[in-house]
PDB file of C-alpha atoms in Angstrom:
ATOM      1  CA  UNK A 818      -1.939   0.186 315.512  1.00 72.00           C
ATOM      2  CA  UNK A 819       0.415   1.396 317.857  1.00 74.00           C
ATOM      3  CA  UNK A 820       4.429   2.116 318.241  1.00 72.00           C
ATOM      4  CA  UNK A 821       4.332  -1.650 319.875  1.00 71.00           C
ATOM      5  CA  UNK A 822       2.075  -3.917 317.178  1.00 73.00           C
ATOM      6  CA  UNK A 823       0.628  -3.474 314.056  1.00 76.00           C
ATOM      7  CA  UNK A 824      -3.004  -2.969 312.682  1.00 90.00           C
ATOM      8  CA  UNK A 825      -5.618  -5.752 313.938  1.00 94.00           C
ATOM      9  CA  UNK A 826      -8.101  -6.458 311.072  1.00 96.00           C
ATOM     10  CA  UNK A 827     -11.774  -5.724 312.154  1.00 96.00           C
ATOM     11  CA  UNK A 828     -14.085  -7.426 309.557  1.00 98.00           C
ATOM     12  CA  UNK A 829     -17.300  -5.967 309.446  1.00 97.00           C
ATOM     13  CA  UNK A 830     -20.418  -8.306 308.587  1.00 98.00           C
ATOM     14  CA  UNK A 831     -23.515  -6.015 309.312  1.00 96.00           C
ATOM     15  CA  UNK A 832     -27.212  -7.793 308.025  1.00 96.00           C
ATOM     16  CA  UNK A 833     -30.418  -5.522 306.965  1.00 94.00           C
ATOM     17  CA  UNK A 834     -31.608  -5.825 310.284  1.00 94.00           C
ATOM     18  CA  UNK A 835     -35.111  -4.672 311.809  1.00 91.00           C
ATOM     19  CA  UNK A 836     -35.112  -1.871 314.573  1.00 90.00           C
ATOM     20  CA  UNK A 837     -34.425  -3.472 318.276  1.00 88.00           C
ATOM     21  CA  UNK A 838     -35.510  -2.822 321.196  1.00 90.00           C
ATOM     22  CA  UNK A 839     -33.152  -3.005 324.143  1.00 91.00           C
ATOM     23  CA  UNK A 840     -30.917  -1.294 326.512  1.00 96.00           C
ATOM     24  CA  UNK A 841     -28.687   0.543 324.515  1.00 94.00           C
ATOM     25  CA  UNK A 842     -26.144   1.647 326.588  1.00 97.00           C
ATOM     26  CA  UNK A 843     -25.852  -2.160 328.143  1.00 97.00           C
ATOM     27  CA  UNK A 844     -25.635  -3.657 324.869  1.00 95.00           C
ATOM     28  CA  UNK A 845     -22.663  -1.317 323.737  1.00 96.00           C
ATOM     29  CA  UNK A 846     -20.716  -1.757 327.369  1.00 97.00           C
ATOM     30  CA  UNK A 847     -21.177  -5.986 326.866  1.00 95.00           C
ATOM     31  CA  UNK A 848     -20.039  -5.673 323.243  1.00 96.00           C
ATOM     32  CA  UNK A 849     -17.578  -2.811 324.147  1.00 96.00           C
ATOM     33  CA  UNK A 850     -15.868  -5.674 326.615  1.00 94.00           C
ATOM     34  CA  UNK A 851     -15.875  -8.259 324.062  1.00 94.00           C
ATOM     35  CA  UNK A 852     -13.931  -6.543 321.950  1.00 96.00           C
ATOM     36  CA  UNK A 853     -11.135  -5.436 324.583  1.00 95.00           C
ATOM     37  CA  UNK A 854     -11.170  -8.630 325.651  1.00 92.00           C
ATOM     38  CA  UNK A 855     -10.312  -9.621 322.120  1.00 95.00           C
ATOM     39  CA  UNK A 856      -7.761  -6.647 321.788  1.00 95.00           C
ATOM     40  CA  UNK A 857      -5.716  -8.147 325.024  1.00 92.00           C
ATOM     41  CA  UNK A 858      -6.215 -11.677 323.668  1.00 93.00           C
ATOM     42  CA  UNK A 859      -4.630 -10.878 320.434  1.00 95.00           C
ATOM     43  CA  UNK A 860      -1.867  -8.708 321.876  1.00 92.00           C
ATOM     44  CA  UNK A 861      -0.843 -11.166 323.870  1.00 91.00           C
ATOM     45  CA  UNK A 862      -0.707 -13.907 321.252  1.00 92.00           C
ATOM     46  CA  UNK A 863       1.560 -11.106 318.937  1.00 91.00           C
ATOM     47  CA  UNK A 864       3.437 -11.288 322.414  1.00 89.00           C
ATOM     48  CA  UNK A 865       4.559 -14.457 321.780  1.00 91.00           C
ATOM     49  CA  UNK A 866       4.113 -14.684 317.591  1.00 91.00           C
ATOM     50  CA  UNK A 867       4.862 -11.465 316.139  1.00 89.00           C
ATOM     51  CA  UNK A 868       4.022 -12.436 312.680  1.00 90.00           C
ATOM     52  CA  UNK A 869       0.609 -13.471 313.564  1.00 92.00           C
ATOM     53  CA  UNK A 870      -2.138 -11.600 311.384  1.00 94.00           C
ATOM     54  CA  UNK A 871      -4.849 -10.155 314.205  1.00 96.00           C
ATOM     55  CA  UNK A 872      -8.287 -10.339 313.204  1.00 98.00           C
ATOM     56  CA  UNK A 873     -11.592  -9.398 314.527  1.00 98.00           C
ATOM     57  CA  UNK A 874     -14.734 -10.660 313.405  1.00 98.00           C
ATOM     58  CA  UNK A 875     -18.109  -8.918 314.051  1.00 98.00           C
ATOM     59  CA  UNK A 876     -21.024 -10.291 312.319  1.00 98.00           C
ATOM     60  CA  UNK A 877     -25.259  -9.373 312.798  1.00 97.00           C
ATOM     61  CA  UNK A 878     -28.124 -11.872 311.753  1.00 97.00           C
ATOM     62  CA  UNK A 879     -31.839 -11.635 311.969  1.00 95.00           C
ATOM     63  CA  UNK A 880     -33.220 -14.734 313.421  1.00 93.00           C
ATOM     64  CA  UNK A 881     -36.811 -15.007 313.280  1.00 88.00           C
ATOM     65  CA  UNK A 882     -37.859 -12.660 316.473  1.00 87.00           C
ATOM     66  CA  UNK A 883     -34.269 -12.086 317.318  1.00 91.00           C
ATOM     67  CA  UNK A 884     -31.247 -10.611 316.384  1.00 94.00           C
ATOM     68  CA  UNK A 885     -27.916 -12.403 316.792  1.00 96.00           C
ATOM     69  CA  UNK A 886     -24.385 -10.575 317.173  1.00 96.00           C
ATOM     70  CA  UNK A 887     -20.979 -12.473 317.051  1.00 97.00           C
ATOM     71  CA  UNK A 888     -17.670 -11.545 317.839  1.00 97.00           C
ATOM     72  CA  UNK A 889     -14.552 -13.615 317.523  1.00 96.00           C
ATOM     73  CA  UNK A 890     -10.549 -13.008 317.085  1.00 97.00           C
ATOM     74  CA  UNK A 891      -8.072 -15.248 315.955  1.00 97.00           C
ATOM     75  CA  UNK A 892      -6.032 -15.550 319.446  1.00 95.00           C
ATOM     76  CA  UNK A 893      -6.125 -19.252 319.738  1.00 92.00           C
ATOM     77  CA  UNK A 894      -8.938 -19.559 322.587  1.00 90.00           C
ATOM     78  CA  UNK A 895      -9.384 -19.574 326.536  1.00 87.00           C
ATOM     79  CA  UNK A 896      -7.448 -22.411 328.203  1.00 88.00           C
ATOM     80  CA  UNK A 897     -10.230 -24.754 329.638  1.00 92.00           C
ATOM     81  CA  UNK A 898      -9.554 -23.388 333.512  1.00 91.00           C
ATOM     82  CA  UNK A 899     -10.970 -19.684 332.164  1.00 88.00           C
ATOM     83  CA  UNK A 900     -13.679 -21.295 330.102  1.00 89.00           C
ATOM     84  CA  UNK A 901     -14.875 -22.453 333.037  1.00 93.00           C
ATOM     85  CA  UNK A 902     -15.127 -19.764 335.255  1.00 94.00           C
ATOM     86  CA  UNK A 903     -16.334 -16.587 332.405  1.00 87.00           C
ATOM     87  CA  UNK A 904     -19.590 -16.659 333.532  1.00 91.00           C
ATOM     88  CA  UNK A 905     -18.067 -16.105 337.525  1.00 93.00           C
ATOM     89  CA  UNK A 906     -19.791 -12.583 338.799  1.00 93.00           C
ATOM     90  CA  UNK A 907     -16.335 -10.373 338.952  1.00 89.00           C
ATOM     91  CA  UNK A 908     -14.159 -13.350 337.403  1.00 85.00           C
TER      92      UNK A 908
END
């Protein structure tokens, strides 16, 4: 929360899962940006609804040899003409 918006919801789904390995420190700066990329999505929606309830979903799964993460808001989505370009290098 801050003097501008109210408290955005984080919902916390966290499976049993197996050790990983991976880069670390990658894997918290990708989900790290997810999340602030949430953060700005939502706080521009409240922007424009102020009585709009922010939430943030983060959820783990084990998947046979794998290990799925998901993160979502409730903003409303990308318009189409960002969904096209996310996976630009430096869009």
């Amino acid at each position: 929360a801050t003097s501008n918006r109210g408290t955005i919801q984080v919902v916390k789904q966290y499976a049993d899962l197996p050790q990983v390995e991976c880069y670390a420190s990658q894997l918290n700066q990708v989900t790290m940006n997810i999340v602030a990329n949430a953060i700005d999505a939502l706080e521009d929606r409240l922007a424009k609804q102020p009585d709009h309830a922010p939430v943030i979903e983060i959820q783990t799964a084990a998947l046979d040899n794998h290990v799925a993460i998901s993160i979502r808001d409730n903003a409303g989505g990308m318009p189409e003409s960002v969904r096209d370009r996310i996976f630009d290098p430096f869009f």
